[in-house]
Coordinates of C-alpha atoms in Angstrom, one line a residue:
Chain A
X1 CA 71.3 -16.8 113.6
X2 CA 70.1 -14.6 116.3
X3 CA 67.3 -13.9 114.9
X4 CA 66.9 -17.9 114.9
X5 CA 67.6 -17.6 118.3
X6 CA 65.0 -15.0 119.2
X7 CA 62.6 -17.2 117.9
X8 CA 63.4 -20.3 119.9
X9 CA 64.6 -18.9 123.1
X10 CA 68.4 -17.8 123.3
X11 CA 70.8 -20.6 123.4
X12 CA 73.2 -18.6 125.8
X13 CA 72.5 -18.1 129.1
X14 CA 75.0 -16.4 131.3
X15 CA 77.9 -16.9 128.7
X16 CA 77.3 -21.0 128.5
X17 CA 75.7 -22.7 125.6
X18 CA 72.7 -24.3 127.2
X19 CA 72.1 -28.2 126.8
X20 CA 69.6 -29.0 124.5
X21 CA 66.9 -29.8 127.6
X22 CA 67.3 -26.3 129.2
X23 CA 67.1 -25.2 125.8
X24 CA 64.1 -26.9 125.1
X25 CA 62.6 -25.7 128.3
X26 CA 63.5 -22.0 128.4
X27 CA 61.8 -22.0 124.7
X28 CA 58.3 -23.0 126.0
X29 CA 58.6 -20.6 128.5
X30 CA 60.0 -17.8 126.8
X31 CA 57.9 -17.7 123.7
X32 CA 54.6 -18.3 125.6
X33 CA 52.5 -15.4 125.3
X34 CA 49.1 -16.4 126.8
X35 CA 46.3 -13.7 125.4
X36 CA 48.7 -11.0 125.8
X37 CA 49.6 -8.5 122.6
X38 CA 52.7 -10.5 122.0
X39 CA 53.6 -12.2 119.4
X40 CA 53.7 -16.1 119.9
X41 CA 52.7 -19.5 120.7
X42 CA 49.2 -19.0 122.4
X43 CA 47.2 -21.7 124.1
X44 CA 44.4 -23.3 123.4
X45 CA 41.9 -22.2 126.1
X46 CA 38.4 -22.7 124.5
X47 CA 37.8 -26.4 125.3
X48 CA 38.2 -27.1 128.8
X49 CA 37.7 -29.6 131.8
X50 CA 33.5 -29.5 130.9
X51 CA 34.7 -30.5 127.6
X52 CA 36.9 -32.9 128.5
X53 CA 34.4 -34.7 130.4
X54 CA 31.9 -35.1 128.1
X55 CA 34.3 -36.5 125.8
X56 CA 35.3 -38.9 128.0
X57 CA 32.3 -40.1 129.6
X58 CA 30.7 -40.5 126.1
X59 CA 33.9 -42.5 125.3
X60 CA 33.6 -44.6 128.6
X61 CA 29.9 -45.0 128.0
X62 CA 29.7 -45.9 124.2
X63 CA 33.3 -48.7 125.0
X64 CA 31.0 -50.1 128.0
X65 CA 27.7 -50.4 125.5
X66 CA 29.4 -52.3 122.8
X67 CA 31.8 -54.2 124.7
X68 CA 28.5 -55.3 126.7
X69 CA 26.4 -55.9 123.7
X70 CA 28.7 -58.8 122.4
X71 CA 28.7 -59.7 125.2
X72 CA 24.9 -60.2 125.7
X73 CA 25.3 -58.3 129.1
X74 CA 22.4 -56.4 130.0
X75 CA 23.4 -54.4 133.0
X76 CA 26.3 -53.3 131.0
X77 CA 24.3 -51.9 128.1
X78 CA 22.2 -50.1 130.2
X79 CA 24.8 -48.4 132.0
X80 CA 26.7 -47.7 129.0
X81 CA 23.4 -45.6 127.5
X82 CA 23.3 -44.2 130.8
X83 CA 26.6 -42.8 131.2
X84 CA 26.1 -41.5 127.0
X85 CA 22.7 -40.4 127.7
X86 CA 23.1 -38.3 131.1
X87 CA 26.5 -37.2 131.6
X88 CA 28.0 -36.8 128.5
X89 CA 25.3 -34.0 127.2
X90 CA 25.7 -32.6 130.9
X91 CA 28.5 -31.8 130.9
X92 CA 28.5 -30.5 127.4
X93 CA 25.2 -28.5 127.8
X94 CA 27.7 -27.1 130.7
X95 CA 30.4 -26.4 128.1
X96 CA 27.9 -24.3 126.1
X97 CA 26.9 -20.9 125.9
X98 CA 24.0 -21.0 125.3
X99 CA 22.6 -24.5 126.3
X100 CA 18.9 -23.5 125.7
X101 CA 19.6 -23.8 121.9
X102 CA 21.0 -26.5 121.6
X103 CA 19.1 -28.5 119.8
X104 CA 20.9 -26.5 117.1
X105 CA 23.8 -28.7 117.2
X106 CA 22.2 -31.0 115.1
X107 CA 22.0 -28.4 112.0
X108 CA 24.8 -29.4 110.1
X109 CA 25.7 -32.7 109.9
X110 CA 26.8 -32.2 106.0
X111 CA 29.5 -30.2 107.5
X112 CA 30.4 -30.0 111.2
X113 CA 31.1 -33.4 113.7
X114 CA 29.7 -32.1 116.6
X115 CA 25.9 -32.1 114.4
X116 CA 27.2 -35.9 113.4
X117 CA 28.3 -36.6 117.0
X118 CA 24.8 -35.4 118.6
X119 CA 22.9 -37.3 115.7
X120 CA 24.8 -40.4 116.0
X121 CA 24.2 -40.0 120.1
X122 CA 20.5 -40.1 119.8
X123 CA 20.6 -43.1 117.3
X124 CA 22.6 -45.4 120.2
X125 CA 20.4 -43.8 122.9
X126 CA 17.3 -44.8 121.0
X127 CA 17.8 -47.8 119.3
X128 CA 20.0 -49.1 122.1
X129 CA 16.8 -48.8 124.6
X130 CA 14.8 -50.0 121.9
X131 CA 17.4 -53.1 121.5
X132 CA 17.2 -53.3 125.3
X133 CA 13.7 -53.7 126.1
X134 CA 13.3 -56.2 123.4
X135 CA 15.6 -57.9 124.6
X136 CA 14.3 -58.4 128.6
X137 CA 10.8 -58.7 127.3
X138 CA 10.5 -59.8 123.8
X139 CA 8.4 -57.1 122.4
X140 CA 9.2 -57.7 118.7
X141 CA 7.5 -61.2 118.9
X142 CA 4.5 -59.9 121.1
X143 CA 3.5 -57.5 118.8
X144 CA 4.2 -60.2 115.9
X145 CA 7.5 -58.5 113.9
X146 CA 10.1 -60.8 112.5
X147 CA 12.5 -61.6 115.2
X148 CA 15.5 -60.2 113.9
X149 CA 13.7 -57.2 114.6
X150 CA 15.2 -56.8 117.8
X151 CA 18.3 -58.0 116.5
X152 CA 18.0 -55.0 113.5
X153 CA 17.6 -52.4 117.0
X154 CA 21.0 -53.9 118.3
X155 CA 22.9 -53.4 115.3
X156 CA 21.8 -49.8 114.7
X157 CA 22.3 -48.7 118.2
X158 CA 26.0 -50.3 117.8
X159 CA 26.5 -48.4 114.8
X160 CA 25.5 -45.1 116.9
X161 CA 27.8 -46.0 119.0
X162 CA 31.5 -46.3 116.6
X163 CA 30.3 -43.1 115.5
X164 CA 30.3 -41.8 118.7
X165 CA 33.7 -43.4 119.9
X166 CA 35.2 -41.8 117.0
X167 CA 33.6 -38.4 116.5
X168 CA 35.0 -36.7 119.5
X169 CA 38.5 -37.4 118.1
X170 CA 37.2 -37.0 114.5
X171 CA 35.8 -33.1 116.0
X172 CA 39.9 -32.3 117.1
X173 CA 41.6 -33.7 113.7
X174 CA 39.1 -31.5 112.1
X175 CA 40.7 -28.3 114.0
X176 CA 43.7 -27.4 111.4
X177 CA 44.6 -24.6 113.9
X178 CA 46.6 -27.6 116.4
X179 CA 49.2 -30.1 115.6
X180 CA 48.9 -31.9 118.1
X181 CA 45.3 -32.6 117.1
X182 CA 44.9 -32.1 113.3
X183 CA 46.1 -35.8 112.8
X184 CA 44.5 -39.0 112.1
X185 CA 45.4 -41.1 115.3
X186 CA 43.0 -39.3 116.8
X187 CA 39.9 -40.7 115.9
X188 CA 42.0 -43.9 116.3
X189 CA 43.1 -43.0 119.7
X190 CA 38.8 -42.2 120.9
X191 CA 38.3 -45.7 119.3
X192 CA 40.7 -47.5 120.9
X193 CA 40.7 -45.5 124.4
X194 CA 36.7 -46.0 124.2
X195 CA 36.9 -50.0 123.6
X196 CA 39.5 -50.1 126.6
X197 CA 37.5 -48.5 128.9
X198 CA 34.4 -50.7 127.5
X199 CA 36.8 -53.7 128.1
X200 CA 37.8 -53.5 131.3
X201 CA 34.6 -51.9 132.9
X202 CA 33.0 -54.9 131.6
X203 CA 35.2 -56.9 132.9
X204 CA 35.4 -55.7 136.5
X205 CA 31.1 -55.1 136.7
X206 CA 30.5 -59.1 135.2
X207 CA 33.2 -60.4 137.3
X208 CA 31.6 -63.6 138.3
X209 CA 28.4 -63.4 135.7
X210 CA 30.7 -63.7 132.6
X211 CA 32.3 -67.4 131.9
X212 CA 35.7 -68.3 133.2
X213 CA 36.6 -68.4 129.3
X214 CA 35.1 -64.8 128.4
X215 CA 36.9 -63.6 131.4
X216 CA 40.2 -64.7 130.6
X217 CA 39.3 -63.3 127.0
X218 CA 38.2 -59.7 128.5
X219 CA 41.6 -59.9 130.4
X220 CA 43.9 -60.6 127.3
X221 CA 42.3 -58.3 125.3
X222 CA 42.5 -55.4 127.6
X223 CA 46.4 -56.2 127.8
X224 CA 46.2 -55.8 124.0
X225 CA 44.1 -52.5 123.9
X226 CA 46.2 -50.9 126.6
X227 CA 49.7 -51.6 124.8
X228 CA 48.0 -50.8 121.8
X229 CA 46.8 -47.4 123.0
X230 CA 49.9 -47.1 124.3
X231 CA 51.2 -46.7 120.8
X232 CA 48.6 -44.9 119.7
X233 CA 50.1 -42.1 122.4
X234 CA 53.3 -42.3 121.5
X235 CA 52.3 -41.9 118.0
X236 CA 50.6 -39.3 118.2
X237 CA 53.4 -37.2 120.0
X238 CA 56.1 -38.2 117.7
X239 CA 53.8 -37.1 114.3
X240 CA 53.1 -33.8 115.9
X241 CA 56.6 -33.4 116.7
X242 CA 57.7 -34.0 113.3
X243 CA 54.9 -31.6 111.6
X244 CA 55.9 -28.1 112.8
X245 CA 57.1 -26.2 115.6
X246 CA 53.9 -25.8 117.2
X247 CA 53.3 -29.6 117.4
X248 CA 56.8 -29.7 118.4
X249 CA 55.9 -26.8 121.1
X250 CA 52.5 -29.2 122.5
X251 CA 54.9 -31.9 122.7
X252 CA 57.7 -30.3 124.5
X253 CA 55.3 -29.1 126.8
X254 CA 53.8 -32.3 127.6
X255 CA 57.0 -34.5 127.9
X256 CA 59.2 -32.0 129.3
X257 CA 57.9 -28.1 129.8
X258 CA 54.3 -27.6 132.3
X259 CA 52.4 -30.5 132.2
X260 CA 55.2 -33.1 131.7
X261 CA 55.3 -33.7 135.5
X262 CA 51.2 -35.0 135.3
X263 CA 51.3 -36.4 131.8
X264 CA 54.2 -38.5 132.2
X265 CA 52.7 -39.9 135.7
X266 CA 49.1 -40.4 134.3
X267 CA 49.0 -41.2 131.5
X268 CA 52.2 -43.7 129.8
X269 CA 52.9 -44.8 133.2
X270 CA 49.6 -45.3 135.9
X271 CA 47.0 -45.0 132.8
X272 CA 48.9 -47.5 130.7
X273 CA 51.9 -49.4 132.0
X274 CA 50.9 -50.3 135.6
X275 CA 47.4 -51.7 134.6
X276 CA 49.1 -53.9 132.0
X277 CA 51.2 -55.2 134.8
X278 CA 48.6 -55.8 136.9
X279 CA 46.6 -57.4 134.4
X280 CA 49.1 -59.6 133.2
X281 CA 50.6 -60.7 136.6
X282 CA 48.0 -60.2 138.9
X283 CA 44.5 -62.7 139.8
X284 CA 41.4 -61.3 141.1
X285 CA 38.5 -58.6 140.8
X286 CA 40.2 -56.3 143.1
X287 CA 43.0 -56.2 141.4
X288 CA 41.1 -56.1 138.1
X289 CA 39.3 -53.0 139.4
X290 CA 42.5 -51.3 140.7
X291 CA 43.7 -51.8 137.1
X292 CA 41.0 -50.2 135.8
X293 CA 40.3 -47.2 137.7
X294 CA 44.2 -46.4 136.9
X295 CA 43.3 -46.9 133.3
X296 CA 40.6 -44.6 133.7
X297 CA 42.3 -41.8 135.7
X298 CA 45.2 -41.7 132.8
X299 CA 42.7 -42.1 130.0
X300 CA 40.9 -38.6 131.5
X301 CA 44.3 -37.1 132.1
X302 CA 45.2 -37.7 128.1
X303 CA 41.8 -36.1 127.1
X304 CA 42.4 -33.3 129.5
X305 CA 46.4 -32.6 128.7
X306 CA 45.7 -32.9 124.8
X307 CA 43.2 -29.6 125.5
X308 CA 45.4 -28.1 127.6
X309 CA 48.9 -28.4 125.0
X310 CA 47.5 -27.4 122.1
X311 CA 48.9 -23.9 121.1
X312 CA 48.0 -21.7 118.4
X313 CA 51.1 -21.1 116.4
X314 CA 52.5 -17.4 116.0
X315 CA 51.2 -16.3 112.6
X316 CA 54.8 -15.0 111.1
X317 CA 55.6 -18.4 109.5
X318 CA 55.1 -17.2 106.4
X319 CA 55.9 -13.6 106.7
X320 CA 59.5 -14.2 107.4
X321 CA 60.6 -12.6 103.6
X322 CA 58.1 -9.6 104.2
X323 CA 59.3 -8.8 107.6
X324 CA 62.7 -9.1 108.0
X325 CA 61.8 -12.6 110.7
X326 CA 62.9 -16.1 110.1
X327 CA 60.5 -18.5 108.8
X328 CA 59.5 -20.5 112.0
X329 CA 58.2 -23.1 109.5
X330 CA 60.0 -26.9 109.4
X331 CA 60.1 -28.3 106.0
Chain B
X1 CA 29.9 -7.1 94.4
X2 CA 32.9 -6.3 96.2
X3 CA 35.2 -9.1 97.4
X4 CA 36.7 -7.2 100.7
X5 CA 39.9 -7.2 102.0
X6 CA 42.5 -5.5 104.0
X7 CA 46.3 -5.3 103.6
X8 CA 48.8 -4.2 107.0
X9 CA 52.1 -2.5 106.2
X10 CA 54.4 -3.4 108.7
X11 CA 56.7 -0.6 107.7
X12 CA 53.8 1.9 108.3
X13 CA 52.7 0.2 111.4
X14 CA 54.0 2.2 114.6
X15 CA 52.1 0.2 116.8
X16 CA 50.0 2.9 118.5
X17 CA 47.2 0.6 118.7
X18 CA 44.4 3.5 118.0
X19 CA 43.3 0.6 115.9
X20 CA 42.3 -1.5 118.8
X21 CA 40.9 1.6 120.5
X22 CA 38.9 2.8 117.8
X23 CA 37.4 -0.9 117.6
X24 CA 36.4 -1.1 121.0
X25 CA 34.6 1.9 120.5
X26 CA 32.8 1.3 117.4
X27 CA 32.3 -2.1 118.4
X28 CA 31.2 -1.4 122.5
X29 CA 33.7 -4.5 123.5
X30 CA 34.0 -5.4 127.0
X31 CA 36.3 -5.8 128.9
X32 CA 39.4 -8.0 127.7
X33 CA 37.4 -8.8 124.3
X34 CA 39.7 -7.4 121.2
X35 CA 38.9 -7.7 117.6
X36 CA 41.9 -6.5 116.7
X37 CA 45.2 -6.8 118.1
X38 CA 48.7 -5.2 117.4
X39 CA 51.4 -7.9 118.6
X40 CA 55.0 -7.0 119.3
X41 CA 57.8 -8.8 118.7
X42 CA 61.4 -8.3 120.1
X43 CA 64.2 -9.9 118.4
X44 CA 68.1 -9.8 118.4
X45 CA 70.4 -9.6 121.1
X46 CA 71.9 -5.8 122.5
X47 CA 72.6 -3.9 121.3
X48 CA 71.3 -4.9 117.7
X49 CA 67.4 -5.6 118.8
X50 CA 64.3 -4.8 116.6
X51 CA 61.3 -4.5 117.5
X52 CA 58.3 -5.0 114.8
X53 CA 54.5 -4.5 115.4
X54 CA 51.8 -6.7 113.5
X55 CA 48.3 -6.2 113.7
X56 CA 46.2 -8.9 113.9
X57 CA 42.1 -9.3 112.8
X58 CA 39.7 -11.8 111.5
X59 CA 41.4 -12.6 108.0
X60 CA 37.6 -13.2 106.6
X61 CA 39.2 -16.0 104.4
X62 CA 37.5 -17.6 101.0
X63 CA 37.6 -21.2 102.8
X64 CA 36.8 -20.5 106.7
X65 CA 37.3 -23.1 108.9
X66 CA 35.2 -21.8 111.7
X67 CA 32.2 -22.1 109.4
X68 CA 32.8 -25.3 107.9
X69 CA 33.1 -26.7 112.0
X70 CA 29.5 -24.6 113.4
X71 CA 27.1 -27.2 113.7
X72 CA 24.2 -25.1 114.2
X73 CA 24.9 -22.8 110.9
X74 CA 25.9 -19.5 113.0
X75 CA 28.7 -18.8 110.9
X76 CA 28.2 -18.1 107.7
X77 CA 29.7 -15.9 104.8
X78 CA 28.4 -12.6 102.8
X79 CA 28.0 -12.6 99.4
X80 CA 31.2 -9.5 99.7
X81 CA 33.2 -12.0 101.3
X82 CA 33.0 -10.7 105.1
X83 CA 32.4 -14.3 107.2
X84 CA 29.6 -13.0 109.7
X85 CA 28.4 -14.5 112.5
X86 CA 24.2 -14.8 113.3
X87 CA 24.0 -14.3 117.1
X88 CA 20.6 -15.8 117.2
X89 CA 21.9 -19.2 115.8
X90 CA 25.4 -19.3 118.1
X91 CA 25.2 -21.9 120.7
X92 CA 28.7 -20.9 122.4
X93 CA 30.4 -24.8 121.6
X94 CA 33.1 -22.6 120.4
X95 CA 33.9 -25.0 117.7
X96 CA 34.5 -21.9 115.7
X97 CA 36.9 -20.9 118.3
X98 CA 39.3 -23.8 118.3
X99 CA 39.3 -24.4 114.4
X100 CA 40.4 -20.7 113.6
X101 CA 44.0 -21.0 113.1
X102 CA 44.4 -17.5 113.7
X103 CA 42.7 -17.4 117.2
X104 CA 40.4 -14.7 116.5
X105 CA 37.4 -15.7 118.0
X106 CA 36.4 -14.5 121.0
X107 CA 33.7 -16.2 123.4
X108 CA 31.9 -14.0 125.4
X109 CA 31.3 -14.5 128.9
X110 CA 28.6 -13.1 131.3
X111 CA 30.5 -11.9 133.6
X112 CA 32.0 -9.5 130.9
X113 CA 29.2 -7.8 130.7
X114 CA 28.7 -7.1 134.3
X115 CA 31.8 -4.7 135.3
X116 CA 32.4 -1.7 133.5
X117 CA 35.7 -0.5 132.2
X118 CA 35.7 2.7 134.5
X119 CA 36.0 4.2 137.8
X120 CA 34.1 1.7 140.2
X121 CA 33.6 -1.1 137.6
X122 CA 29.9 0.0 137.6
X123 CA 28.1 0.4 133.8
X124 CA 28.3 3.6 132.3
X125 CA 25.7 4.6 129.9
X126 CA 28.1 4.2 126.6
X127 CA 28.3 0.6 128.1
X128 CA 25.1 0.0 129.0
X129 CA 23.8 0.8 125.9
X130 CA 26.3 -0.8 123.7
X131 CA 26.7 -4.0 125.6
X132 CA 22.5 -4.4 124.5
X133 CA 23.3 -5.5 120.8
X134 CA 25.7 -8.6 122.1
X135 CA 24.1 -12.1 123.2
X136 CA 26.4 -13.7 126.4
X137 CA 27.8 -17.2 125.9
X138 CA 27.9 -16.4 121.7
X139 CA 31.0 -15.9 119.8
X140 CA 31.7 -12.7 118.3
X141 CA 34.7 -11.7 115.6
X142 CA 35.5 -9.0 113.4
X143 CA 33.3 -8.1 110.8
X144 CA 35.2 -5.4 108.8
X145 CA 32.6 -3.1 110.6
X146 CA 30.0 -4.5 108.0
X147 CA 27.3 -2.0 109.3
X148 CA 30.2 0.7 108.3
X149 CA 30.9 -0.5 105.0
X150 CA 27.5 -1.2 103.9
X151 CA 27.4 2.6 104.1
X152 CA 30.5 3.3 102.0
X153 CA 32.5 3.9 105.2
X154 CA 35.8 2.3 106.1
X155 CA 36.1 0.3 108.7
X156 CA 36.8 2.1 112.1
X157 CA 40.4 0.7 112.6
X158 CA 41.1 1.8 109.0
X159 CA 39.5 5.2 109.4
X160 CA 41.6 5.6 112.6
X161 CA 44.9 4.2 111.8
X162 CA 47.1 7.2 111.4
X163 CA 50.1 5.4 109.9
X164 CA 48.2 4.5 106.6
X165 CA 48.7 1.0 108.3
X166 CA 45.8 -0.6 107.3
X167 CA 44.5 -0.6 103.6
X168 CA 40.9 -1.8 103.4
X169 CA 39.1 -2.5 99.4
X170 CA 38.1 -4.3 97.0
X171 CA 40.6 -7.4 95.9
X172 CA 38.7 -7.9 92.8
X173 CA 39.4 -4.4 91.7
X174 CA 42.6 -4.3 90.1
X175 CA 42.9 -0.6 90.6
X176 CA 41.9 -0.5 94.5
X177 CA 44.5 0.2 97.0
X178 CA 44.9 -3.0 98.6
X179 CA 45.4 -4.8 95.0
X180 CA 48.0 -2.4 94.2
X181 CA 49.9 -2.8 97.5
X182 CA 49.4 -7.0 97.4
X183 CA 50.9 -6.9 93.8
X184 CA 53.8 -3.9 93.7
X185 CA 54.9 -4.9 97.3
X186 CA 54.3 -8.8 97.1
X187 CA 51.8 -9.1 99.6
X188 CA 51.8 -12.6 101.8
X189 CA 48.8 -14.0 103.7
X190 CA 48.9 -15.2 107.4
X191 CA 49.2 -19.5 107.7
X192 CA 49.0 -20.1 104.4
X193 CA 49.7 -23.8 104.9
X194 CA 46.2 -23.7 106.3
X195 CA 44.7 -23.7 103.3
X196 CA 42.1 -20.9 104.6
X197 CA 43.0 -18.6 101.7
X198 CA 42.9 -15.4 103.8
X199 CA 41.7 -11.8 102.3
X200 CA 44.0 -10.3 104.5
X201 CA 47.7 -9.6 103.9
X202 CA 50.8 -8.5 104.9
X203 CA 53.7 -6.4 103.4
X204 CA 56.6 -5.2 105.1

């Protein structure tokens, strides 16, 4: 038992048995070890705020493209290749250490999603221009291909683009090392989060262009996406709570230890809740764009946080027989 | 062909961490860049409180998931087992980084190699010299000291470790140190939920 309690963070402070809260917290504290030549919960501190952007602006980019392709909204697929085209491998290339090779990130797609991600990048970027052109000035026909030709362009460049909204989330559930990321919903989540952003960007940039009918569509279904990524969230959270201690750690830390304080505020409650207020009760593009810049400050706080929680888990679960220390392991 | 691996005894382990030193040496690592590390851990309450060291490293496992993640085919395994990494391929996404469960990648940064680790913080020569073989922005782990062992040395934390901490040989020799240890003293690998099958292990 106090060896348990050595583990966790002591449940007695000054005589008192601590309530479970303070217990909670003084765990995350205590058993944080940064890079130091402790033994414990270290954080992840590999992918940061470069990362995080390129993430989500390929996210933002790729939900703005295909939302704006059914859509038949021109302005809205060219921004959306634009945003995937220029800032997303900016701020990556900015991420990596050696940018000037990296055209070798497209090596191993039998293997690695970062090669698919790139690959399936350059498909959306070129068939979606492709798709474009044809589309404001009917190439296909002028040079005498069958019209679905241009059609054909559109399709591919869309499926560049799910690949893209998913890989980024596919690339973290591919890392066993975190909890809080080795889990399905993320994919799901970069889907989801991608086509909400694509929603309601599209919705606030062809306020006006877009039918009274398609607007009133955009709106409804950007309720939906919003509650529904809301769920994704809190899914997320309670799976890597109920894996191990490390997911439990990443959780603790984002709902009550460091970062509660910002993910609580951004993300469940000015990312999610508020815009589905204001969508559902309020009229107007102002309003509509309030919603959405709220969406999109939370949605960049999620990306960022989920970097910033993940923790490496101490590497004595399994020794516990050999070395005298409790297995740290939940079964 | 050998299949090398390396076993720590925690009961031998007195935490002196030559280990570490002799790596940084053999290795010319900058500064705050480890290969190796020997953790402490405290636990109990006073006046019964232990303390335990464990040495960490690269466990060079059978099924590594920072090679599986590499995009640009940097990583890649020895025909002996030892998972390498080609500097010349690395571009620094350190993929390799966040899928090792063991966090025993390291990501070099320019500005490591600009301060030395003495006096003024300027280069000495021992730096200067050894900081030529390593590529900023790549990622670097523990090799066993291939260039060591391809000579029918051990590796430098082994050859150093006066405890008899470390046992470094071949696991498909039934007769080599390690396999004796792994098997008479029931030797456990690091994560194994991870599925990476490591070739280190533990005994205590």
């Amino acid at each position: 038992m106090l060896v348990e309690m050595a583990v966790y963070g002591s449940t007695v402070q000054g005589g008192q048995e601590m309530d479970q809260d303070r217990l909670e917290t003084a765990e995350t504290s205590a058993r944080l070890v940064g890079n130091s030549f402790k033994l414990g919960y270290r954080f992840q501190r590999y992918w940061d705020t470069s990362m995080a952007l390129a993430f989500f602006f390929a996210e933002v980019g790729t939900g703005v493209f295909l939302v704006s392709f059914y859509l038949d909204f021109v302005p809205g697929m060219i921004a959306g290749l634009v945003v995937t085209g220029t800032l997303k491998p900016y701020f990556h290339l900015a991420h990596m250490g050696v940018p000037k090779k990296s055209w070798r990130a497209i090596l191993r797609p039998d293997r690695s999603w970062i090669s698919r991600g790139a690959i399936a990048i350059g498909v959306l970027i070129g068939f979606g221009a492709l798709h474009i052109i044809d589309l404001s000035f009917g190439v296909a026909v002028r040079l005498g291909l069958p019209e679905f030709t241009g059609q054909l362009l559109g399709y591919l460049a869309v499926a560049g683009a799910l690949a893209v909204m998913c890989y980024q989330g596919m690339a973290m559930s591919a890392s066993e090392s975190f909890t809080l990321w080795a889990s399905v919903l993320l994919p799901i989540s970069s889907f989801f989060y991608a086509l909400t952003c694509g929603v309601m960007i599209t919705l606030v940039a062809a306020w006006g262009v877009l039918g009274a009918e398609q607007q009133v569509m955009l709106s409804n279904l950007a309720v939906a996406l919003l509650v529904l990524d809301a769920a994704i969230v809190l899914a997320i959270l309670l799976r890597a709570r109920a894996k191990s201690k490390g997911g439990q750690f990443s959780v603790n830390l984002l709902t009550r230890g460091e970062y509660a304080r910002s993910f609580i505020t951004l993300v469940p409650v000015i990312g999610l809740i508020v815009p589905v207020i204001i969508l559902a009760f309020g009229e107007g593009r102002w309003l509509a764009v309030l919603a959405t810049a709220m969406m999109l400050i939370g949605f960049f706080a999620f990306r960022l946080l989920m970097f910033k929680a993940a923790v490496f888990e101490p590497i004595t679960h399994d020794l516990a027989g050999s070395i005298g220390l409790p297995s740290t392991r939940t079964t | 062909m050998a299949r090398w691996g390396m076993v720590f005894d925690l009961k031998a382990c007195i935490g002196c961490n030559a280990c570490v030193v002799a790596c940084k040496q053999e290795n010319s690592l900058p500064d705050s860049v480890f290969l190796t590390r020997t953790l402490s851990y405290e636990y109990g309450e006073y006046p019964n409180v232990k303390r335990v060291y464990i040495p960490t490293i690269c466990n060079q496992c059978e099924d590594p998931p920072c090679q599986k993640v590499c995009p640009s085919g940097a990583t890649y395994t020895r025909d002996d087992g030892i998972v390498m990494v080609d500097e010349n391929k690395c571009i620094g996404c350190s993929s390799c980084a966040v899928a090792c469960p063991y966090d025993m990648r390291t990501m070099l940064d320019q500005s490591m190699f600009t301060r030395g680790l003495f006096g003024t913080g300027a280069l000495t020569p021992f730096e200067e010299q050894g900081y030529g073989r390593y590529t900023p922005g790549t990622s670097i782990k523990c090799d066993f000291c291939s260039e060591r062992v391809d000579e029918g040395m051990m590796p430098a934390c082994v050859a150093t470790c006066p405890a008899n901490a470390r046992i470094f040989g071949d696991l498909d020799d039934p007769d080599s140190a390690p396999s004796v240890v792994i098997r008479e003293r029931n030797g456990k690998q690091p994560l194994p939920e991870k599925n990476t099958k490591p070739k280190v292990y533990y005994v205590g």
